[in-house]
Amino acid sequence: MIPKKRQIYNFFDDGKCSPSRLYKAYVKKVIPFNRADIHLKIHLINSALNCSWIWNGDTDYFIGCYIPKYDNHLIWFARTKYGTWFSMDIQSNWQGGLLDVNRDIQFSF
């Protein structure tokens, strides 16, 4: 599923799906790959080279989210080789995390 602009999804820091790693991600930008800035494309290729178990260097969209209490920058997501969405460490090297677009991850509190 492609995230929708102005929607809120769960974000799990470092891809660890636990309540202590849970943040709310507000989708600000949904950019088709062919309209994306060259810097996003280059970053995806570099991410795939460094983390080949997550990305294969291809995505249909880039998703920009604001995640309060996590980072002051937009967090950029690309589709993983498994079809999910994982963020790329663009502004710093600790921004990686999973965007739960399908709302599959549930907790019983």
XYZ file of C-alpha atoms in Angstrom:
109
model
C 0.000 0.000 0.000
C 1.213 3.507 -0.779
C 0.999 5.919 2.167
C -1.466 8.750 1.723
C -0.619 12.401 2.202
C -1.980 13.923 5.443
C -2.435 10.459 7.025
C -0.915 9.299 10.298
C 0.849 5.939 10.558
C 2.795 4.169 13.240
C 6.570 4.393 12.986
C 8.898 2.002 14.796
C 12.396 3.276 15.494
C 15.091 0.964 14.133
C 12.342 -1.369 12.883
C 11.889 -2.754 16.396
C 8.165 -3.261 16.843
C 7.571 -2.581 20.508
C 5.598 0.079 22.383
C 8.823 1.752 23.549
C 9.876 2.302 19.897
C 6.488 3.588 18.696
C 6.039 7.101 17.248
C 3.357 8.731 15.098
C 4.407 9.633 11.552
C 2.535 12.368 9.687
C 2.832 12.001 5.914
C 3.778 15.351 4.360
C 5.047 14.310 0.907
C 4.408 11.435 -1.485
C 6.720 11.743 -4.485
C 6.728 9.305 -7.429
C 10.222 8.012 -8.176
C 10.356 9.669 -11.609
C 9.609 13.087 -10.043
C 11.965 12.779 -7.102
C 14.997 14.952 -6.534
C 18.270 13.395 -7.672
C 19.541 13.513 -4.090
C 16.771 11.164 -2.913
C 17.555 8.753 -5.740
C 21.275 8.796 -5.010
C 20.634 8.281 -1.328
C 18.472 5.252 -2.077
C 21.233 3.713 -4.196
C 23.799 4.362 -1.453
C 21.428 2.920 1.161
C 20.972 -0.210 -0.946
C 24.729 -0.594 -1.299
C 25.244 -0.249 2.460
C 22.158 -2.200 3.594
C 21.348 -4.683 0.835
C 19.188 -6.725 3.223
C 16.700 -3.814 3.360
C 16.694 -2.089 -0.053
C 17.418 -3.213 -3.598
C 17.857 0.344 -4.909
C 14.379 0.547 -6.432
C 11.196 2.169 -5.175
C 8.022 3.478 -6.752
C 7.635 6.409 -4.335
C 9.531 8.379 -1.735
C 7.530 9.243 1.364
C 8.408 12.249 3.542
C 7.047 12.162 7.105
C 7.212 14.453 10.074
C 7.692 12.431 13.268
C 7.362 14.623 16.374
C 9.572 13.791 19.371
C 11.812 11.745 17.045
C 13.488 14.216 14.681
C 13.000 17.804 13.512
C 13.652 16.910 9.846
C 11.420 15.147 7.374
C 12.108 11.436 7.545
C 12.302 9.909 4.054
C 11.046 6.403 3.337
C 11.562 4.141 0.349
C 10.031 0.768 -0.372
C 12.081 -2.174 0.841
C 12.856 -5.261 -1.200
C 9.955 -6.917 0.688
C 7.378 -4.249 -0.179
C 7.330 -2.486 3.203
C 8.533 1.078 3.905
C 11.770 1.826 5.760
C 13.346 5.209 6.346
C 16.685 6.269 4.939
C 19.249 8.020 7.133
C 19.454 11.230 5.128
C 20.120 13.954 7.717
C 21.815 11.749 10.304
C 22.782 8.128 10.696
C 20.110 7.195 13.217
C 16.841 7.893 11.405
C 16.114 4.314 10.311
C 12.730 2.847 11.090
C 9.672 0.998 9.830
C 6.490 2.747 8.674
C 3.433 0.563 9.386
C 1.324 1.626 6.408
C -0.897 -1.466 6.421
C -1.461 -1.119 10.171
C -0.492 -4.748 10.633
C 1.399 -4.335 13.884
C -0.880 -4.538 16.914
C -0.186 -4.427 20.621
C -2.339 -5.415 23.530
C -1.684 -2.879 26.273
